Amino acid sequence: MSEILHNCDVRDITTFHISAKAACVACYDSIEELEQLLADTTLPRPVKHLGQGSNMLFTRDFPGTILISRINERDIDHATDDSVIVAASAGIVMDHLCRDLAALGIWGLENLSGIPGTVGASAVQNVGAYGVEAGEHIARVDAIDTVTGSHCRFDHDMMQFGYRHSIFKTPQARDRYIITKVYFRLTTRPTPRLDYANLQTIVGDNPTATDMRRAVITIRDTKLPDPATTGSAGSFFKNPVITCEHFQKIEAICPDTKVPHFIVGDNAVKVPAAWLIDKAGCKTMTQGGASLWPTQPLVIVNTDGTATADDILTLEHRIIDAVNSRFAITLTPEVEHL
Ligand code: EPU
């Protein structure tokens, strides 16, 4: 049965753990219940769907209804030889899926271990870590169109996956489609993705998918705050992509340092935002209850649980200004602001 709560604090349904009031929060346990909620004209509008609220900053009270899926269904189809299609409900916690598939010897999602958020959000956001992006394994998504009420299907090529981007983040589709199921194309053939930094050193030769998962979690633990104890929304900014000419200017500004970077296209260089933030002298900045995580300054944290949305917004703008004045790069937030 759907559970409908009125006048709720979003503190406990977002990973930043920052207070704001939502007029209504409705949790559902089946697609039929979701359809009933969408058809219920007594519920306050607009409607916003959340997963674990792990990429979300409520900057003010929300006058509408927040929908949350509690559907936890998963179907594994061993299609042909070593290829596997896993159909997972959008509300499943992504890390639980990564854990279970690695234990079953199903490869593909192990490098995404430890990322907060749900399966549905992994498609919206095209979450990525340690050399893998969810979108490269997503074959198909089922969704409900909240405008027409119809069920629809998006095949891989329709979803415009890019760096932290999909069609579900475009103005036309954002909040219009509610993802109900994600179909991942995976494999039972051992395919460790070891290109990221010291993964190879940690796992050694012939790792299992669970070895890969453990190594990724070990690296995450050394760099990122523990979501169980420290509120954050993961990387707050995207890593910017600049021209080669701009990159050379940055090298000239920092002649004594090797500037970390990745060539991502013709005349396109990605520079880690964490490095820019560090070199712009922002690492020790604080604003009320907000600060930057010492080992990964790309993550803004709710230091001691007292941060307000204004603290985060002010700190965000101070960081953007500092990086802009030093490097002439305008950082873009990755975290959704509502
Ligand atoms: N660095 C500094 N100073 C510091 C810390 C780091 O200069 O104090 C430098 C490091 O030397 C390194 C870079 O900054 O060159 C950080 O690179 P890292 O590989 O740690 O990751 P990232 O590019 O900052 C991205 C994702 C993370 C993901 C990691 C690992 C984005 C926005 N973030 O971060 O994703 O876990 O790669 O693949 O692309 C998330 O999206 O929430 C997230 C945590």
Short mmCIF file of C-alpha atoms and ligand atoms in Angstrom, two decimals, residues 128-131 163-164 196 220 223-224 233-235 237-239 260 272 274-275 278 283 294-298 334, ligand 1:
data_model
loop_
_atom_site.label_atom_id
_atom_site.label_comp_id
_atom_site.label_asym_id
_atom_site.label_seq_id
_atom_site.Cartn_x
_atom_site.Cartn_y
_atom_site.Cartn_z
CA GLY A 128 30.40 6.69 -13.35
CA ALA A 129 33.49 5.78 -11.39
CA TYR A 130 36.82 4.03 -11.83
CA GLY A 131 36.68 3.95 -15.61
CA TYR A 163 29.48 12.37 -19.04
CA ARG A 164 26.97 12.55 -16.15
CA TYR A 196 41.95 3.53 -13.16
CA ARG A 220 36.46 5.13 -2.10
CA LYS A 223 38.97 9.45 -0.50
CA LEU A 224 35.29 9.98 0.08
CA ALA A 233 25.82 14.66 -2.41
CA GLY A 234 29.05 13.14 -3.76
CA SER A 235 30.94 15.18 -6.34
CA PHE A 237 30.83 19.85 -9.50
CA LYS A 238 31.47 18.24 -12.87
CA ASN A 239 35.02 17.93 -14.13
CA PRO A 260 46.39 16.22 -14.21
CA PRO A 272 39.83 17.36 -12.46
CA ALA A 274 39.24 18.69 -7.38
CA TRP A 275 42.67 19.82 -8.58
CA ASP A 278 42.73 22.69 -4.47
CA LYS A 283 40.29 23.30 0.34
CA PRO A 294 39.85 17.12 2.89
CA THR A 295 40.89 14.18 0.70
CA GLN A 296 38.41 14.98 -2.10
CA PRO A 297 37.61 18.71 -2.21
CA LEU A 298 35.14 18.12 -5.04
CA GLU A 334 26.68 18.27 -10.83
N1 EPU B 1 43.31 16.13 -6.21
C1 EPU B 1 43.92 17.30 -5.86
N2 EPU B 1 43.82 17.71 -4.56
C2 EPU B 1 43.13 17.00 -3.64
C3 EPU B 1 42.49 15.80 -4.02
C4 EPU B 1 42.59 15.38 -5.34
O1 EPU B 1 44.55 17.97 -6.67
O2 EPU B 1 43.07 17.43 -2.49
C5 EPU B 1 43.44 15.69 -7.61
C6 EPU B 1 43.97 14.28 -7.69
O3 EPU B 1 45.36 14.30 -7.74
C7 EPU B 1 43.34 13.80 -8.99
C8 EPU B 1 42.02 14.51 -8.99
O4 EPU B 1 42.15 15.67 -8.18
O5 EPU B 1 44.09 14.21 -10.08
C9 EPU B 1 40.88 13.68 -8.43
O6 EPU B 1 40.66 12.62 -9.25
P1 EPU B 1 39.80 11.35 -8.78
O7 EPU B 1 40.21 10.24 -9.64
O8 EPU B 1 39.84 11.18 -7.31
O9 EPU B 1 38.34 11.65 -9.13
P2 EPU B 1 37.53 12.88 -9.71
O10 EPU B 1 37.82 13.08 -11.15
O11 EPU B 1 37.70 14.04 -8.82
C10 EPU B 1 35.52 11.44 -10.54
C11 EPU B 1 34.06 11.36 -10.27
C12 EPU B 1 33.80 10.59 -8.97
C13 EPU B 1 34.41 9.21 -9.09
C14 EPU B 1 35.91 9.36 -9.36
C15 EPU B 1 36.61 8.05 -9.58
C16 EPU B 1 33.14 13.36 -11.28
C17 EPU B 1 32.49 14.67 -11.06
N3 EPU B 1 33.49 12.68 -10.18
O12 EPU B 1 36.05 12.28 -9.54
O13 EPU B 1 32.40 10.43 -8.86
O14 EPU B 1 34.22 8.46 -7.90
O15 EPU B 1 36.10 10.15 -10.57
O16 EPU B 1 36.31 7.55 -10.82
O17 EPU B 1 33.34 12.96 -12.42
C18 EPU B 1 30.42 11.37 -7.94
O18 EPU B 1 30.04 11.51 -9.11
O19 EPU B 1 29.71 11.70 -6.96
C19 EPU B 1 31.75 10.81 -7.71
C20 EPU B 1 32.27 10.71 -6.49
#
